[in-house]
PDB file of C-alpha atoms in Angstrom:
ATOM      1  CA  UNK A   1       7.868 -54.132 -19.627  1.00  0.00           C
ATOM      2  CA  UNK A   2       4.287 -53.968 -20.865  1.00  0.00           C
ATOM      3  CA  UNK A   3       2.867 -53.618 -24.388  1.00  0.00           C
ATOM      4  CA  UNK A   4       6.192 -52.612 -25.935  1.00  0.00           C
ATOM      5  CA  UNK A   5       6.639 -52.675 -29.702  1.00  0.00           C
ATOM      6  CA  UNK A   6       9.625 -51.058 -31.425  1.00  0.00           C
ATOM      7  CA  UNK A   7      10.771 -51.420 -35.032  1.00  0.00           C
ATOM      8  CA  UNK A   8      14.285 -50.527 -36.152  1.00  0.00           C
ATOM      9  CA  UNK A   9      14.707 -50.467 -39.912  1.00  0.00           C
ATOM     10  CA  UNK A  10      17.981 -51.048 -41.786  1.00  0.00           C
ATOM     11  CA  UNK A  11      19.926 -47.849 -42.465  1.00  0.00           C
ATOM     12  CA  UNK A  12      18.204 -46.044 -39.595  1.00  0.00           C
ATOM     13  CA  UNK A  13      18.921 -44.968 -36.026  1.00  0.00           C
ATOM     14  CA  UNK A  14      16.341 -45.224 -33.247  1.00  0.00           C
ATOM     15  CA  UNK A  15      17.009 -43.457 -29.961  1.00  0.00           C
ATOM     16  CA  UNK A  16      15.511 -45.041 -26.846  1.00  0.00           C
ATOM     17  CA  UNK A  17      14.629 -42.427 -24.223  1.00  0.00           C
ATOM     18  CA  UNK A  18      13.106 -42.553 -20.775  1.00  0.00           C
ATOM     19  CA  UNK A  19      13.608 -41.440 -17.168  1.00  0.00           C
ATOM     20  CA  UNK A  20      15.783 -43.508 -14.837  1.00  0.00           C
ATOM     21  CA  UNK A  21      14.087 -46.830 -14.176  1.00  0.00           C
ATOM     22  CA  UNK A  22      11.846 -46.579 -17.247  1.00  0.00           C
ATOM     23  CA  UNK A  23      13.061 -49.951 -18.548  1.00  0.00           C
ATOM     24  CA  UNK A  24      15.616 -49.097 -21.224  1.00  0.00           C
ATOM     25  CA  UNK A  25      18.293 -51.580 -20.119  1.00  0.00           C
ATOM     26  CA  UNK A  26      15.654 -54.243 -19.454  1.00  0.00           C
ATOM     27  CA  UNK A  27      14.342 -53.723 -22.979  1.00  0.00           C
ATOM     28  CA  UNK A  28      17.814 -54.362 -24.389  1.00  0.00           C
ATOM     29  CA  UNK A  29      18.223 -57.507 -22.286  1.00  0.00           C
ATOM     30  CA  UNK A  30      14.885 -58.876 -23.496  1.00  0.00           C
ATOM     31  CA  UNK A  31      15.781 -58.064 -27.107  1.00  0.00           C
ATOM     32  CA  UNK A  32      19.020 -60.021 -26.801  1.00  0.00           C
ATOM     33  CA  UNK A  33      17.699 -62.967 -24.825  1.00  0.00           C
ATOM     34  CA  UNK A  34      19.584 -61.941 -21.677  1.00  0.00           C
ATOM     35  CA  UNK A  35      16.272 -61.629 -19.813  1.00  0.00           C
ATOM     36  CA  UNK A  36      13.180 -63.716 -20.462  1.00  0.00           C
ATOM     37  CA  UNK A  37       9.994 -61.919 -21.464  1.00  0.00           C
ATOM     38  CA  UNK A  38       6.761 -63.514 -20.239  1.00  0.00           C
ATOM     39  CA  UNK A  39       5.138 -62.935 -23.631  1.00  0.00           C
ATOM     40  CA  UNK A  40       5.840 -61.448 -27.032  1.00  0.00           C
ATOM     41  CA  UNK A  41       8.606 -62.086 -29.527  1.00  0.00           C
ATOM     42  CA  UNK A  42      11.786 -60.593 -30.941  1.00  0.00           C
ATOM     43  CA  UNK A  43      12.695 -60.900 -34.600  1.00  0.00           C
ATOM     44  CA  UNK A  44      15.857 -59.681 -36.265  1.00  0.00           C
ATOM     45  CA  UNK A  45      15.790 -59.456 -40.041  1.00  0.00           C
ATOM     46  CA  UNK A  46      12.536 -61.384 -39.934  1.00  0.00           C
ATOM     47  CA  UNK A  47      13.851 -64.352 -37.944  1.00  0.00           C
ATOM     48  CA  UNK A  48      13.713 -65.208 -34.231  1.00  0.00           C
ATOM     49  CA  UNK A  49      16.805 -64.570 -32.143  1.00  0.00           C
ATOM     50  CA  UNK A  50      19.230 -67.499 -32.529  1.00  0.00           C
ATOM     51  CA  UNK A  51      22.968 -68.148 -31.976  1.00  0.00           C
ATOM     52  CA  UNK A  52      23.808 -67.258 -35.584  1.00  0.00           C
ATOM     53  CA  UNK A  53      22.230 -63.832 -35.106  1.00  0.00           C
ATOM     54  CA  UNK A  54      25.268 -62.703 -33.146  1.00  0.00           C
ATOM     55  CA  UNK A  55      27.473 -63.074 -36.220  1.00  0.00           C
ATOM     56  CA  UNK A  56      26.031 -59.788 -37.432  1.00  0.00           C
ATOM     57  CA  UNK A  57      24.649 -58.201 -34.242  1.00  0.00           C
ATOM     58  CA  UNK A  58      26.765 -56.169 -31.822  1.00  0.00           C
ATOM     59  CA  UNK A  59      25.689 -55.201 -28.318  1.00  0.00           C
ATOM     60  CA  UNK A  60      27.445 -52.759 -26.008  1.00  0.00           C
ATOM     61  CA  UNK A  61      25.913 -52.756 -22.509  1.00  0.00           C
ATOM     62  CA  UNK A  62      26.093 -49.759 -20.219  1.00  0.00           C
ATOM     63  CA  UNK A  63      28.661 -51.644 -18.130  1.00  0.00           C
ATOM     64  CA  UNK A  64      31.043 -53.224 -20.618  1.00  0.00           C
ATOM     65  CA  UNK A  65      31.635 -56.969 -20.196  1.00  0.00           C
ATOM     66  CA  UNK A  66      35.394 -57.115 -20.779  1.00  0.00           C
ATOM     67  CA  UNK A  67      38.018 -59.453 -19.319  1.00  0.00           C
ATOM     68  CA  UNK A  68      40.043 -57.587 -16.723  1.00  0.00           C
ATOM     69  CA  UNK A  69      43.120 -59.850 -17.027  1.00  0.00           C
ATOM     70  CA  UNK A  70      43.415 -59.436 -20.804  1.00  0.00           C
ATOM     71  CA  UNK A  71      45.053 -56.631 -22.750  1.00  0.00           C
ATOM     72  CA  UNK A  72      43.364 -54.415 -25.312  1.00  0.00           C
ATOM     73  CA  UNK A  73      44.988 -56.237 -28.236  1.00  0.00           C
ATOM     74  CA  UNK A  74      44.052 -59.637 -26.785  1.00  0.00           C
ATOM     75  CA  UNK A  75      40.418 -58.554 -26.909  1.00  0.00           C
ATOM     76  CA  UNK A  76      40.854 -57.628 -30.559  1.00  0.00           C
ATOM     77  CA  UNK A  77      42.399 -61.019 -31.305  1.00  0.00           C
ATOM     78  CA  UNK A  78      39.523 -62.756 -29.532  1.00  0.00           C
ATOM     79  CA  UNK A  79      37.040 -60.814 -31.667  1.00  0.00           C
ATOM     80  CA  UNK A  80      38.987 -61.701 -34.820  1.00  0.00           C
ATOM     81  CA  UNK A  81      38.660 -65.399 -34.013  1.00  0.00           C
ATOM     82  CA  UNK A  82      34.970 -65.158 -33.072  1.00  0.00           C
ATOM     83  CA  UNK A  83      33.545 -63.069 -35.925  1.00  0.00           C
ATOM     84  CA  UNK A  84      33.846 -63.960 -39.592  1.00  0.00           C
ATOM     85  CA  UNK A  85      33.428 -60.340 -40.706  1.00  0.00           C
ATOM     86  CA  UNK A  86      35.884 -58.885 -38.230  1.00  0.00           C
ATOM     87  CA  UNK A  87      37.773 -56.041 -39.911  1.00  0.00           C
ATOM     88  CA  UNK A  88      41.297 -55.829 -38.459  1.00  0.00           C
ATOM     89  CA  UNK A  89      42.127 -52.618 -40.311  1.00  0.00           C
ATOM     90  CA  UNK A  90      38.958 -51.000 -39.000  1.00  0.00           C
ATOM     91  CA  UNK A  91      39.826 -52.127 -35.469  1.00  0.00           C
ATOM     92  CA  UNK A  92      43.310 -50.577 -35.672  1.00  0.00           C
ATOM     93  CA  UNK A  93      41.824 -47.366 -37.033  1.00  0.00           C
ATOM     94  CA  UNK A  94      39.325 -47.136 -34.176  1.00  0.00           C
ATOM     95  CA  UNK A  95      41.999 -48.018 -31.634  1.00  0.00           C
ATOM     96  CA  UNK A  96      43.976 -45.004 -32.820  1.00  0.00           C
ATOM     97  CA  UNK A  97      40.865 -42.815 -32.907  1.00  0.00           C
ATOM     98  CA  UNK A  98      40.104 -43.525 -29.245  1.00  0.00           C
ATOM     99  CA  UNK A  99      43.817 -43.447 -28.314  1.00  0.00           C
ATOM    100  CA  UNK A 100      43.698 -46.881 -26.687  1.00  0.00           C
ATOM    101  CA  UNK A 101      47.094 -48.458 -25.803  1.00  0.00           C
ATOM    102  CA  UNK A 102      47.132 -52.007 -27.287  1.00  0.00           C
ATOM    103  CA  UNK A 103      49.379 -53.515 -24.599  1.00  0.00           C
ATOM    104  CA  UNK A 104      47.459 -52.137 -21.631  1.00  0.00           C
ATOM    105  CA  UNK A 105      45.535 -54.475 -19.346  1.00  0.00           C
ATOM    106  CA  UNK A 106      41.807 -53.838 -19.229  1.00  0.00           C
ATOM    107  CA  UNK A 107      41.860 -53.556 -15.445  1.00  0.00           C
ATOM    108  CA  UNK A 108      44.132 -50.526 -15.832  1.00  0.00           C
ATOM    109  CA  UNK A 109      41.810 -48.728 -18.248  1.00  0.00           C
ATOM    110  CA  UNK A 110      39.642 -45.808 -17.161  1.00  0.00           C
ATOM    111  CA  UNK A 111      35.844 -46.055 -17.329  1.00  0.00           C
ATOM    112  CA  UNK A 112      35.852 -44.110 -20.581  1.00  0.00           C
ATOM    113  CA  UNK A 113      38.535 -46.388 -22.039  1.00  0.00           C
ATOM    114  CA  UNK A 114      36.459 -49.445 -21.077  1.00  0.00           C
ATOM    115  CA  UNK A 115      33.559 -47.985 -23.027  1.00  0.00           C
ATOM    116  CA  UNK A 116      35.801 -47.073 -25.955  1.00  0.00           C
ATOM    117  CA  UNK A 117      37.221 -50.606 -26.209  1.00  0.00           C
ATOM    118  CA  UNK A 118      33.734 -52.126 -26.151  1.00  0.00           C
ATOM    119  CA  UNK A 119      32.755 -49.776 -28.977  1.00  0.00           C
ATOM    120  CA  UNK A 120      35.875 -50.633 -30.995  1.00  0.00           C
ATOM    121  CA  UNK A 121      34.984 -54.327 -30.749  1.00  0.00           C
ATOM    122  CA  UNK A 122      31.376 -53.646 -31.748  1.00  0.00           C
ATOM    123  CA  UNK A 123      32.116 -51.517 -34.788  1.00  0.00           C
ATOM    124  CA  UNK A 124      35.062 -53.667 -35.935  1.00  0.00           C
ATOM    125  CA  UNK A 125      32.772 -56.584 -36.794  1.00  0.00           C
ATOM    126  CA  UNK A 126      30.804 -54.277 -39.127  1.00  0.00           C
ATOM    127  CA  UNK A 127      27.441 -55.443 -37.755  1.00  0.00           C
ATOM    128  CA  UNK A 128      24.134 -55.151 -39.575  1.00  0.00           C
ATOM    129  CA  UNK A 129      22.399 -54.568 -36.226  1.00  0.00           C
ATOM    130  CA  UNK A 130      23.817 -52.441 -33.394  1.00  0.00           C
ATOM    131  CA  UNK A 131      22.330 -52.255 -29.893  1.00  0.00           C
ATOM    132  CA  UNK A 132      24.069 -49.692 -27.700  1.00  0.00           C
ATOM    133  CA  UNK A 133      23.157 -48.905 -24.085  1.00  0.00           C
ATOM    134  CA  UNK A 134      24.458 -45.434 -23.167  1.00  0.00           C
ATOM    135  CA  UNK A 135      27.374 -45.753 -25.636  1.00  0.00           C
ATOM    136  CA  UNK A 136      28.880 -42.330 -24.871  1.00  0.00           C
ATOM    137  CA  UNK A 137      28.802 -42.760 -21.089  1.00  0.00           C
ATOM    138  CA  UNK A 138      32.109 -41.882 -19.433  1.00  0.00           C
ATOM    139  CA  UNK A 139      33.603 -40.369 -22.582  1.00  0.00           C
ATOM    140  CA  UNK A 140      34.781 -36.788 -22.900  1.00  0.00           C
ATOM    141  CA  UNK A 141      32.844 -34.459 -25.247  1.00  0.00           C
ATOM    142  CA  UNK A 142      35.243 -35.028 -28.155  1.00  0.00           C
ATOM    143  CA  UNK A 143      34.887 -38.812 -28.022  1.00  0.00           C
ATOM    144  CA  UNK A 144      31.141 -38.511 -27.437  1.00  0.00           C
ATOM    145  CA  UNK A 145      30.907 -36.779 -30.793  1.00  0.00           C
ATOM    146  CA  UNK A 146      33.101 -39.493 -32.312  1.00  0.00           C
ATOM    147  CA  UNK A 147      30.666 -42.154 -31.093  1.00  0.00           C
ATOM    148  CA  UNK A 148      27.699 -40.313 -32.580  1.00  0.00           C
ATOM    149  CA  UNK A 149      29.564 -39.998 -35.885  1.00  0.00           C
ATOM    150  CA  UNK A 150      30.242 -43.753 -35.826  1.00  0.00           C
ATOM    151  CA  UNK A 151      26.541 -44.436 -35.232  1.00  0.00           C
ATOM    152  CA  UNK A 152      25.523 -42.177 -38.109  1.00  0.00           C
ATOM    153  CA  UNK A 153      28.173 -43.760 -40.351  1.00  0.00           C
ATOM    154  CA  UNK A 154      27.004 -47.279 -39.471  1.00  0.00           C
ATOM    155  CA  UNK A 155      23.427 -46.408 -40.425  1.00  0.00           C
ATOM    156  CA  UNK A 156      24.638 -44.786 -43.649  1.00  0.00           C
ATOM    157  CA  UNK A 157      26.276 -48.128 -44.427  1.00  0.00           C
ATOM    158  CA  UNK A 158      22.975 -49.958 -43.986  1.00  0.00           C
ATOM    159  CA  UNK A 159      23.004 -50.981 -40.320  1.00  0.00           C
ATOM    160  CA  UNK A 160      19.999 -50.682 -38.053  1.00  0.00           C
ATOM    161  CA  UNK A 161      20.976 -48.980 -34.789  1.00  0.00           C
ATOM    162  CA  UNK A 162      19.091 -48.865 -31.495  1.00  0.00           C
ATOM    163  CA  UNK A 163      20.764 -46.840 -28.755  1.00  0.00           C
ATOM    164  CA  UNK A 164      19.847 -45.228 -25.469  1.00  0.00           C
ATOM    165  CA  UNK A 165      21.126 -42.023 -23.938  1.00  0.00           C
ATOM    166  CA  UNK A 166      20.258 -39.680 -21.096  1.00  0.00           C
ATOM    167  CA  UNK A 167      21.594 -36.852 -23.246  1.00  0.00           C
ATOM    168  CA  UNK A 168      18.686 -35.828 -25.456  1.00  0.00           C
ATOM    169  CA  UNK A 169      21.013 -33.739 -27.597  1.00  0.00           C
ATOM    170  CA  UNK A 170      22.925 -36.899 -28.527  1.00  0.00           C
ATOM    171  CA  UNK A 171      19.735 -38.606 -29.656  1.00  0.00           C
ATOM    172  CA  UNK A 172      18.635 -35.541 -31.603  1.00  0.00           C
ATOM    173  CA  UNK A 173      21.974 -35.443 -33.414  1.00  0.00           C
ATOM    174  CA  UNK A 174      22.228 -39.131 -34.351  1.00  0.00           C
ATOM    175  CA  UNK A 175      18.698 -40.565 -34.485  1.00  0.00           C
ATOM    176  CA  UNK A 176      15.954 -40.247 -37.061  1.00  0.00           C
ATOM    177  CA  UNK A 177      13.394 -42.051 -34.880  1.00  0.00           C
ATOM    178  CA  UNK A 178      12.716 -42.215 -31.144  1.00  0.00           C
ATOM    179  CA  UNK A 179      10.911 -44.486 -28.730  1.00  0.00           C
ATOM    180  CA  UNK A 180      10.058 -43.096 -25.278  1.00  0.00           C
ATOM    181  CA  UNK A 181       9.495 -45.351 -22.266  1.00  0.00           C
ATOM    182  CA  UNK A 182       7.843 -44.515 -18.963  1.00  0.00           C
ATOM    183  CA  UNK A 183       7.459 -47.097 -16.186  1.00  0.00           C
ATOM    184  CA  UNK A 184       7.997 -49.972 -18.603  1.00  0.00           C
ATOM    185  CA  UNK A 185       5.460 -48.756 -21.149  1.00  0.00           C
ATOM    186  CA  UNK A 186       5.991 -47.252 -24.580  1.00  0.00           C
ATOM    187  CA  UNK A 187       4.401 -43.793 -24.440  1.00  0.00           C
ATOM    188  CA  UNK A 188       5.655 -42.312 -27.709  1.00  0.00           C
ATOM    189  CA  UNK A 189       7.371 -43.546 -30.872  1.00  0.00           C
ATOM    190  CA  UNK A 190       7.927 -42.195 -34.332  1.00  0.00           C
ATOM    191  CA  UNK A 191      10.019 -40.244 -36.786  1.00  0.00           C
ATOM    192  CA  UNK A 192      11.505 -37.165 -35.097  1.00  0.00           C
ATOM    193  CA  UNK A 193      10.648 -34.769 -37.912  1.00  0.00           C
ATOM    194  CA  UNK A 194       7.080 -36.091 -38.019  1.00  0.00           C
ATOM    195  CA  UNK A 195       6.703 -35.754 -34.243  1.00  0.00           C
ATOM    196  CA  UNK A 196       7.887 -32.160 -34.418  1.00  0.00           C
ATOM    197  CA  UNK A 197       5.482 -31.452 -37.265  1.00  0.00           C
ATOM    198  CA  UNK A 198       4.295 -27.853 -37.368  1.00  0.00           C
ATOM    199  CA  UNK A 199       4.254 -27.446 -33.605  1.00  0.00           C
ATOM    200  CA  UNK A 200       5.658 -24.261 -32.122  1.00  0.00           C
ATOM    201  CA  UNK A 201       6.147 -22.871 -28.638  1.00  0.00           C
ATOM    202  CA  UNK A 202       4.962 -19.386 -27.772  1.00  0.00           C
ATOM    203  CA  UNK A 203       7.184 -18.043 -24.971  1.00  0.00           C
ATOM    204  CA  UNK A 204       6.258 -14.869 -23.116  1.00  0.00           C
ATOM    205  CA  UNK A 205       7.911 -13.058 -20.210  1.00  0.00           C
ATOM    206  CA  UNK A 206       5.993 -10.630 -18.009  1.00  0.00           C
ATOM    207  CA  UNK A 207       7.130  -7.919 -15.597  1.00  0.00           C
ATOM    208  CA  UNK A 208       4.959  -9.450 -12.886  1.00  0.00           C
ATOM    209  CA  UNK A 209       3.579 -12.945 -12.386  1.00  0.00           C
ATOM    210  CA  UNK A 210       2.040 -14.545 -15.466  1.00  0.00           C
ATOM    211  CA  UNK A 211      -1.604 -13.473 -15.729  1.00  0.00           C
ATOM    212  CA  UNK A 212      -4.391 -16.020 -15.864  1.00  0.00           C
ATOM    213  CA  UNK A 213      -5.340 -17.085 -19.385  1.00  0.00           C
ATOM    214  CA  UNK A 214      -8.301 -19.506 -19.089  1.00  0.00           C
ATOM    215  CA  UNK A 215      -9.463 -18.974 -22.675  1.00  0.00           C
ATOM    216  CA  UNK A 216      -6.064 -19.931 -24.068  1.00  0.00           C
ATOM    217  CA  UNK A 217      -5.953 -22.987 -21.805  1.00  0.00           C
ATOM    218  CA  UNK A 218      -8.996 -24.328 -23.676  1.00  0.00           C
ATOM    219  CA  UNK A 219      -7.987 -23.163 -27.144  1.00  0.00           C
ATOM    220  CA  UNK A 220      -8.072 -26.195 -29.502  1.00  0.00           C
ATOM    221  CA  UNK A 221      -4.621 -25.308 -30.849  1.00  0.00           C
ATOM    222  CA  UNK A 222      -2.967 -25.098 -27.422  1.00  0.00           C
ATOM    223  CA  UNK A 223      -1.724 -28.524 -26.325  1.00  0.00           C
ATOM    224  CA  UNK A 224      -0.171 -27.507 -23.038  1.00  0.00           C
ATOM    225  CA  UNK A 225       0.650 -24.426 -20.981  1.00  0.00           C
ATOM    226  CA  UNK A 226       3.634 -24.276 -18.639  1.00  0.00           C
ATOM    227  CA  UNK A 227       3.767 -21.414 -16.145  1.00  0.00           C
ATOM    228  CA  UNK A 228       6.816 -20.597 -14.057  1.00  0.00           C
ATOM    229  CA  UNK A 229       7.075 -17.294 -12.209  1.00  0.00           C
ATOM    230  CA  UNK A 230       7.098 -14.607 -14.885  1.00  0.00           C
ATOM    231  CA  UNK A 231       7.539 -16.970 -17.848  1.00  0.00           C
ATOM    232  CA  UNK A 232       4.815 -18.853 -19.707  1.00  0.00           C
ATOM    233  CA  UNK A 233       5.213 -21.396 -22.509  1.00  0.00           C
ATOM    234  CA  UNK A 234       2.284 -22.353 -24.716  1.00  0.00           C
ATOM    235  CA  UNK A 235       2.756 -25.487 -26.832  1.00  0.00           C
ATOM    236  CA  UNK A 236       0.740 -25.129 -30.014  1.00  0.00           C
ATOM    237  CA  UNK A 237      -0.110 -27.603 -32.774  1.00  0.00           C
ATOM    238  CA  UNK A 238      -1.059 -24.952 -35.302  1.00  0.00           C
ATOM    239  CA  UNK A 239      -1.955 -21.274 -35.652  1.00  0.00           C
ATOM    240  CA  UNK A 240       0.962 -20.264 -33.450  1.00  0.00           C
ATOM    241  CA  UNK A 241       0.872 -16.704 -34.788  1.00  0.00           C
ATOM    242  CA  UNK A 242      -2.788 -16.376 -33.786  1.00  0.00           C
ATOM    243  CA  UNK A 243      -1.969 -17.693 -30.317  1.00  0.00           C
ATOM    244  CA  UNK A 244       0.989 -15.313 -30.078  1.00  0.00           C
ATOM    245  CA  UNK A 245      -1.311 -12.440 -30.996  1.00  0.00           C
ATOM    246  CA  UNK A 246      -3.656 -13.302 -28.147  1.00  0.00           C
ATOM    247  CA  UNK A 247      -0.723 -13.480 -25.728  1.00  0.00           C
ATOM    248  CA  UNK A 248       0.568 -10.130 -27.039  1.00  0.00           C
ATOM    249  CA  UNK A 249      -2.725  -8.555 -25.962  1.00  0.00           C
ATOM    250  CA  UNK A 250      -1.683  -9.319 -22.366  1.00  0.00           C
ATOM    251  CA  UNK A 251       1.294  -6.971 -22.856  1.00  0.00           C
ATOM    252  CA  UNK A 252       4.249  -9.228 -22.028  1.00  0.00           C
ATOM    253  CA  UNK A 253       7.757  -7.785 -21.714  1.00  0.00           C
ATOM    254  CA  UNK A 254       8.961 -10.143 -24.453  1.00  0.00           C
ATOM    255  CA  UNK A 255       7.314 -12.601 -26.824  1.00  0.00           C
ATOM    256  CA  UNK A 256       8.887 -15.286 -29.039  1.00  0.00           C
ATOM    257  CA  UNK A 257       7.674 -18.150 -31.209  1.00  0.00           C
ATOM    258  CA  UNK A 258      10.211 -21.007 -31.426  1.00  0.00           C
ATOM    259  CA  UNK A 259      10.358 -24.462 -32.979  1.00  0.00           C
ATOM    260  CA  UNK A 260       9.689 -27.568 -30.911  1.00  0.00           C
ATOM    261  CA  UNK A 261      12.839 -29.445 -29.806  1.00  0.00           C
ATOM    262  CA  UNK A 262      13.277 -33.123 -29.038  1.00  0.00           C
ATOM    263  CA  UNK A 263      13.559 -32.213 -25.354  1.00  0.00           C
ATOM    264  CA  UNK A 264      10.133 -30.556 -25.564  1.00  0.00           C
ATOM    265  CA  UNK A 265       8.701 -33.705 -27.161  1.00  0.00           C
ATOM    266  CA  UNK A 266      10.290 -35.918 -24.499  1.00  0.00           C
ATOM    267  CA  UNK A 267       9.071 -33.829 -21.565  1.00  0.00           C
ATOM    268  CA  UNK A 268       5.636 -33.650 -23.125  1.00  0.00           C
ATOM    269  CA  UNK A 269       5.562 -37.460 -23.170  1.00  0.00           C
ATOM    270  CA  UNK A 270       6.902 -38.169 -19.679  1.00  0.00           C
ATOM    271  CA  UNK A 271       6.421 -34.878 -17.808  1.00  0.00           C
ATOM    272  CA  UNK A 272       8.955 -33.036 -15.676  1.00  0.00           C
ATOM    273  CA  UNK A 273       8.596 -35.625 -12.890  1.00  0.00           C
ATOM    274  CA  UNK A 274       8.003 -38.702 -15.042  1.00  0.00           C
ATOM    275  CA  UNK A 275       4.213 -38.277 -15.157  1.00  0.00           C
ATOM    276  CA  UNK A 276       2.793 -36.964 -18.401  1.00  0.00           C
ATOM    277  CA  UNK A 277       1.090 -33.591 -18.015  1.00  0.00           C
ATOM    278  CA  UNK A 278      -2.503 -33.272 -19.132  1.00  0.00           C
ATOM    279  CA  UNK A 279      -3.051 -31.907 -22.610  1.00  0.00           C
ATOM    280  CA  UNK A 280      -4.736 -28.549 -23.061  1.00  0.00           C
ATOM    281  CA  UNK A 281      -4.721 -27.504 -19.404  1.00  0.00           C
ATOM    282  CA  UNK A 282      -2.302 -25.440 -17.399  1.00  0.00           C
ATOM    283  CA  UNK A 283       0.499 -27.075 -15.454  1.00  0.00           C
TER     284      UNK A 283
END
């Protein structure tokens, strides 16, 4: 990791995005003292990381660290003894939500059930800080939505949540902020609505290959042009209707102006192959 700075405020959700190997899991380990950073610092609620921090911080790694020889309910009992704010009623409610059998040994649980149990334990202590590494991994679509609802609910209750996901749609649904990593560096961070701003995408389809458009490539309001066969996408940071008018003069078969999505923002930051595309030139 290099020159990484991320703030997660109370009552907010920050989604950590990046290609495989970008450093998301390493970031979590450094935040929690599981890996030693060569420089820099981590503060939680204004104080350095210390043993007492884990009374109100919950971490769910991508590979859950559960005890294979224990049952589901034995894990709940262990959490009850370890955490002063453990909420037994909440734990039972979540157990039923995820349909986890209390008497079942962990080694007999499916991958998705492993993840679900780790999440039950995390949310049952009603933490003020939640760090979740791919929390919906291995879950079916219904339970994935349940996890996102739990994240949103935790933030609504005042918790600060930092979570990673390869599913950009999950981040867009639950997060209000994002941080994007590429090769261990922070390449983009901010409020999602602010990052979207007034940007639009002009999408045109032609009957033949996309014609050359050198003037548009250097237009100050065109951030990036993506050409693929008969389709062209022009990412604009203003005056999208003017840009669309200039594209219309090239007589495309169809022409649309659409809002920027979080996926567009992510790909603009890391590029299709993990390398950010140049701004204002064709790719």
